[in-house]
PDB file of C-alpha atoms in Angstrom:
ATOM      1  CA  MET Y   1      18.076  14.928 -37.967  1.00  0.00           C
ATOM      2  CA  ARG Y   2      14.707  13.424 -37.133  1.00  0.00           C
ATOM      3  CA  THR Y   3      11.871  14.670 -39.286  1.00  0.00           C
ATOM      4  CA  GLY Y   4       8.386  13.182 -39.143  1.00  0.00           C
ATOM      5  CA  GLY Y   5       9.528   9.896 -37.614  1.00  0.00           C
ATOM      6  CA  ALA Y   6      12.286   9.251 -40.182  1.00  0.00           C
ATOM      7  CA  TRP Y   7      16.039   9.480 -39.645  1.00  0.00           C
ATOM      8  CA  VAL Y   8      17.892  11.790 -42.001  1.00  0.00           C
ATOM      9  CA  ARG Y   9      21.676  11.903 -42.259  1.00  0.00           C
ATOM     10  CA  VAL Y  10      23.124  15.408 -42.229  1.00  0.00           C
ATOM     11  CA  PRO Y  11      26.208  15.290 -44.496  1.00  0.00           C
ATOM     12  CA  TYR Y  12      29.412  17.126 -43.830  1.00  0.00           C
ATOM     13  CA  GLU Y  13      29.671  20.005 -46.287  1.00  0.00           C
ATOM     14  CA  ALA Y  14      33.303  20.819 -47.005  1.00  0.00           C
ATOM     15  CA  GLY Y  15      32.401  24.261 -48.372  1.00  0.00           C
ATOM     16  CA  ILE Y  16      30.643  25.215 -45.135  1.00  0.00           C
ATOM     17  CA  ALA Y  17      33.094  23.741 -42.639  1.00  0.00           C
ATOM     18  CA  LYS Y  18      35.773  25.986 -41.163  1.00  0.00           C
ATOM     19  CA  GLY Y  19      38.142  23.098 -40.513  1.00  0.00           C
ATOM     20  CA  ARG Y  20      38.457  19.515 -39.492  1.00  0.00           C
ATOM     21  CA  PHE Y  21      40.239  17.535 -36.814  1.00  0.00           C
ATOM     22  CA  VAL Y  22      43.249  15.664 -38.093  1.00  0.00           C
ATOM     23  CA  ASP Y  23      46.190  13.772 -36.686  1.00  0.00           C
ATOM     24  CA  LEU Y  24      49.091  16.180 -37.163  1.00  0.00           C
ATOM     25  CA  VAL Y  25      51.557  13.339 -37.648  1.00  0.00           C
ATOM     26  CA  GLY Y  26      49.658  11.207 -40.151  1.00  0.00           C
ATOM     27  CA  ALA Y  27      47.327  13.957 -41.483  1.00  0.00           C
ATOM     28  CA  GLU Y  28      44.383  11.564 -41.212  1.00  0.00           C
ATOM     29  CA  GLU Y  29      41.006  12.341 -39.715  1.00  0.00           C
ATOM     30  CA  LEU Y  30      40.785  11.317 -36.082  1.00  0.00           C
ATOM     31  CA  PRO Y  31      38.798   8.103 -35.480  1.00  0.00           C
ATOM     32  CA  HIS Y  32      36.397   9.765 -33.010  1.00  0.00           C
ATOM     33  CA  TRP Y  33      35.475  12.552 -35.472  1.00  0.00           C
ATOM     34  CA  THR Y  34      32.325  11.972 -37.472  1.00  0.00           C
ATOM     35  CA  GLN Y  35      31.021  13.555 -40.638  1.00  0.00           C
ATOM     36  CA  THR Y  36      27.372  12.751 -39.896  1.00  0.00           C
ATOM     37  CA  ILE Y  37      25.164  13.123 -36.859  1.00  0.00           C
ATOM     38  CA  GLU Y  38      21.901  11.529 -35.818  1.00  0.00           C
ATOM     39  CA  VAL Y  39      19.628  13.628 -33.645  1.00  0.00           C
ATOM     40  CA  SER Y  40      17.126  11.911 -31.353  1.00  0.00           C
ATOM     41  CA  ASP Y  41      13.904  13.185 -29.871  1.00  0.00           C
ATOM     42  CA  LEU Y  42      14.168  16.054 -27.402  1.00  0.00           C
ATOM     43  CA  GLN Y  43      15.333  14.875 -23.991  1.00  0.00           C
ATOM     44  CA  SER Y  44      15.499  16.934 -20.790  1.00  0.00           C
ATOM     45  CA  ILE Y  45      18.790  16.337 -19.002  1.00  0.00           C
ATOM     46  CA  ALA Y  46      19.167  19.120 -16.405  1.00  0.00           C
ATOM     47  CA  VAL Y  47      15.831  20.503 -15.218  1.00  0.00           C
ATOM     48  CA  ASP Y  48      15.144  22.669 -12.175  1.00  0.00           C
ATOM     49  CA  PRO Y  49      13.153  25.924 -12.419  1.00  0.00           C
ATOM     50  CA  ALA Y  50      15.255  27.500  -9.639  1.00  0.00           C
ATOM     51  CA  VAL Y  51      18.544  26.863 -11.478  1.00  0.00           C
ATOM     52  CA  HIS Y  52      19.968  28.501 -14.600  1.00  0.00           C
ATOM     53  CA  TYR Y  53      21.779  25.992 -16.800  1.00  0.00           C
ATOM     54  CA  GLY Y  54      23.851  27.674 -19.480  1.00  0.00           C
ATOM     55  CA  PHE Y  55      26.670  27.487 -21.996  1.00  0.00           C
ATOM     56  CA  PRO Y  56      26.295  23.765 -22.818  1.00  0.00           C
ATOM     57  CA  ARG Y  57      29.101  22.056 -24.722  1.00  0.00           C
ATOM     58  CA  LEU Y  58      28.947  18.488 -26.006  1.00  0.00           C
ATOM     59  CA  ILE Y  59      31.867  16.399 -27.256  1.00  0.00           C
ATOM     60  CA  ARG Y  60      32.450  12.764 -28.158  1.00  0.00           C
ATOM     61  CA  ALA Y  61      35.459  11.290 -26.368  1.00  0.00           C
ATOM     62  CA  LYS Y  62      37.871   9.010 -28.192  1.00  0.00           C
ATOM     63  CA  ASP Y  63      36.239   5.971 -26.530  1.00  0.00           C
ATOM     64  CA  GLY Y  64      32.772   6.981 -27.833  1.00  0.00           C
ATOM     65  CA  ARG Y  65      31.314   8.507 -24.652  1.00  0.00           C
ATOM     66  CA  LEU Y  66      29.349  11.726 -24.987  1.00  0.00           C
ATOM     67  CA  LEU Y  67      30.483  14.349 -22.476  1.00  0.00           C
ATOM     68  CA  LEU Y  68      28.208  17.285 -21.701  1.00  0.00           C
ATOM     69  CA  PHE Y  69      29.644  20.310 -19.858  1.00  0.00           C
ATOM     70  CA  TYR Y  70      27.543  23.287 -18.692  1.00  0.00           C
ATOM     71  CA  ARG Y  71      27.342  26.171 -16.215  1.00  0.00           C
ATOM     72  CA  VAL Y  72      25.094  25.846 -13.149  1.00  0.00           C
ATOM     73  CA  GLY Y  73      24.007  29.082 -11.459  1.00  0.00           C
ATOM     74  CA  ILE Y  74      20.954  31.180 -10.639  1.00  0.00           C
ATOM     75  CA  SER Y  75      21.402  33.882 -13.293  1.00  0.00           C
ATOM     76  CA  HIS Y  76      22.751  34.073 -16.812  1.00  0.00           C
ATOM     77  CA  ALA Y  77      26.254  35.047 -15.719  1.00  0.00           C
ATOM     78  CA  LYS Y  78      26.385  37.302 -12.639  1.00  0.00           C
ATOM     79  CA  ASP Y  79      26.389  34.887  -9.723  1.00  0.00           C
ATOM     80  CA  PRO Y  80      28.939  32.450  -8.297  1.00  0.00           C
ATOM     81  CA  ALA Y  81      28.469  29.343 -10.394  1.00  0.00           C
ATOM     82  CA  THR Y  82      29.926  25.908 -11.009  1.00  0.00           C
ATOM     83  CA  ILE Y  83      30.703  23.820 -14.075  1.00  0.00           C
ATOM     84  CA  ALA Y  84      28.986  20.443 -14.238  1.00  0.00           C
ATOM     85  CA  GLN Y  85      29.440  17.361 -16.386  1.00  0.00           C
ATOM     86  CA  ARG Y  86      27.167  14.524 -17.425  1.00  0.00           C
ATOM     87  CA  THR Y  87      28.210  11.461 -19.417  1.00  0.00           C
ATOM     88  CA  SER Y  88      26.328   9.204 -21.813  1.00  0.00           C
ATOM     89  CA  PHE Y  89      27.637   5.748 -22.639  1.00  0.00           C
ATOM     90  CA  ASP Y  90      24.802   4.929 -25.066  1.00  0.00           C
ATOM     91  CA  GLY Y  91      24.863   7.746 -27.603  1.00  0.00           C
ATOM     92  CA  GLY Y  92      22.645  10.067 -25.575  1.00  0.00           C
ATOM     93  CA  GLY Y  93      19.926   7.578 -24.677  1.00  0.00           C
ATOM     94  CA  SER Y  94      20.632   8.018 -20.975  1.00  0.00           C
ATOM     95  CA  TRP Y  95      22.853  10.312 -18.914  1.00  0.00           C
ATOM     96  CA  SER Y  96      24.821  10.071 -15.680  1.00  0.00           C
ATOM     97  CA  ALA Y  97      23.969  12.129 -12.631  1.00  0.00           C
ATOM     98  CA  GLU Y  98      25.294  15.682 -12.566  1.00  0.00           C
ATOM     99  CA  ARG Y  99      28.904  15.908 -11.375  1.00  0.00           C
ATOM    100  CA  ILE Y 100      30.373  19.277 -10.355  1.00  0.00           C
ATOM    101  CA  ILE Y 101      33.860  19.443 -11.861  1.00  0.00           C
ATOM    102  CA  HIS Y 102      34.770  23.097 -11.199  1.00  0.00           C
ATOM    103  CA  ARG Y 103      33.947  25.465  -8.358  1.00  0.00           C
ATOM    104  CA  ASP Y 104      36.018  28.633  -7.933  1.00  0.00           C
ATOM    105  CA  PRO Y 105      37.392  28.774  -4.369  1.00  0.00           C
ATOM    106  CA  ASP Y 106      36.970  32.569  -4.226  1.00  0.00           C
ATOM    107  CA  GLY Y 107      33.303  32.562  -5.246  1.00  0.00           C
ATOM    108  CA  TYR Y 108      33.835  33.929  -8.745  1.00  0.00           C
ATOM    109  CA  SER Y 109      31.506  32.877 -11.507  1.00  0.00           C
ATOM    110  CA  ALA Y 110      32.537  30.141 -13.937  1.00  0.00           C
ATOM    111  CA  HIS Y 111      31.590  30.555 -17.602  1.00  0.00           C
ATOM    112  CA  ASN Y 112      31.908  29.090 -21.057  1.00  0.00           C
ATOM    113  CA  PRO Y 113      33.223  25.561 -20.614  1.00  0.00           C
ATOM    114  CA  VAL Y 114      34.981  24.587 -23.845  1.00  0.00           C
ATOM    115  CA  ALA Y 115      36.190  21.006 -24.210  1.00  0.00           C
ATOM    116  CA  VAL Y 116      38.378  19.447 -26.888  1.00  0.00           C
ATOM    117  CA  VAL Y 117      39.707  15.946 -27.403  1.00  0.00           C
ATOM    118  CA  ALA Y 118      43.478  15.799 -27.843  1.00  0.00           C
ATOM    119  CA  PRO Y 119      44.953  13.315 -30.369  1.00  0.00           C
ATOM    120  CA  ASP Y 120      46.037  11.066 -27.476  1.00  0.00           C
ATOM    121  CA  GLY Y 121      42.431  10.903 -26.186  1.00  0.00           C
ATOM    122  CA  ARG Y 122      42.750  13.299 -23.229  1.00  0.00           C
ATOM    123  CA  VAL Y 123      39.822  15.667 -22.781  1.00  0.00           C
ATOM    124  CA  LEU Y 124      40.985  19.240 -22.204  1.00  0.00           C
ATOM    125  CA  LEU Y 125      38.500  21.678 -20.621  1.00  0.00           C
ATOM    126  CA  PHE Y 126      38.838  25.465 -20.609  1.00  0.00           C
ATOM    127  CA  VAL Y 127      36.676  27.492 -18.201  1.00  0.00           C
ATOM    128  CA  SER Y 128      36.695  31.282 -18.090  1.00  0.00           C
TER     129      SER Y 128
END
């Protein structure tokens, strides 16, 4: 976490954590899982006053990319909406253009994108 211009490591607290990601075969922590996080200065990624961006989810892929998933609509949850993705290849320093990855063909609203990284590296995304 950044405080007053200095970087501070936030340690993983085993007593607080509800679980950890492990390889079920070898019972070792997955190589893309990290026990510390560095937080940079605030950065606007998706900004438009006429759009409601919601339910953001951020994961680190097995190859190190950061993947950001979020809902794009005009209200909190009542309108037809899409799910978008942006990717960072430099740890969050810069982000790709918005890419719409889900649009319901019947005009229903999309909510709560939840992404996980499978042990083989595939990114699985659930959208309700």
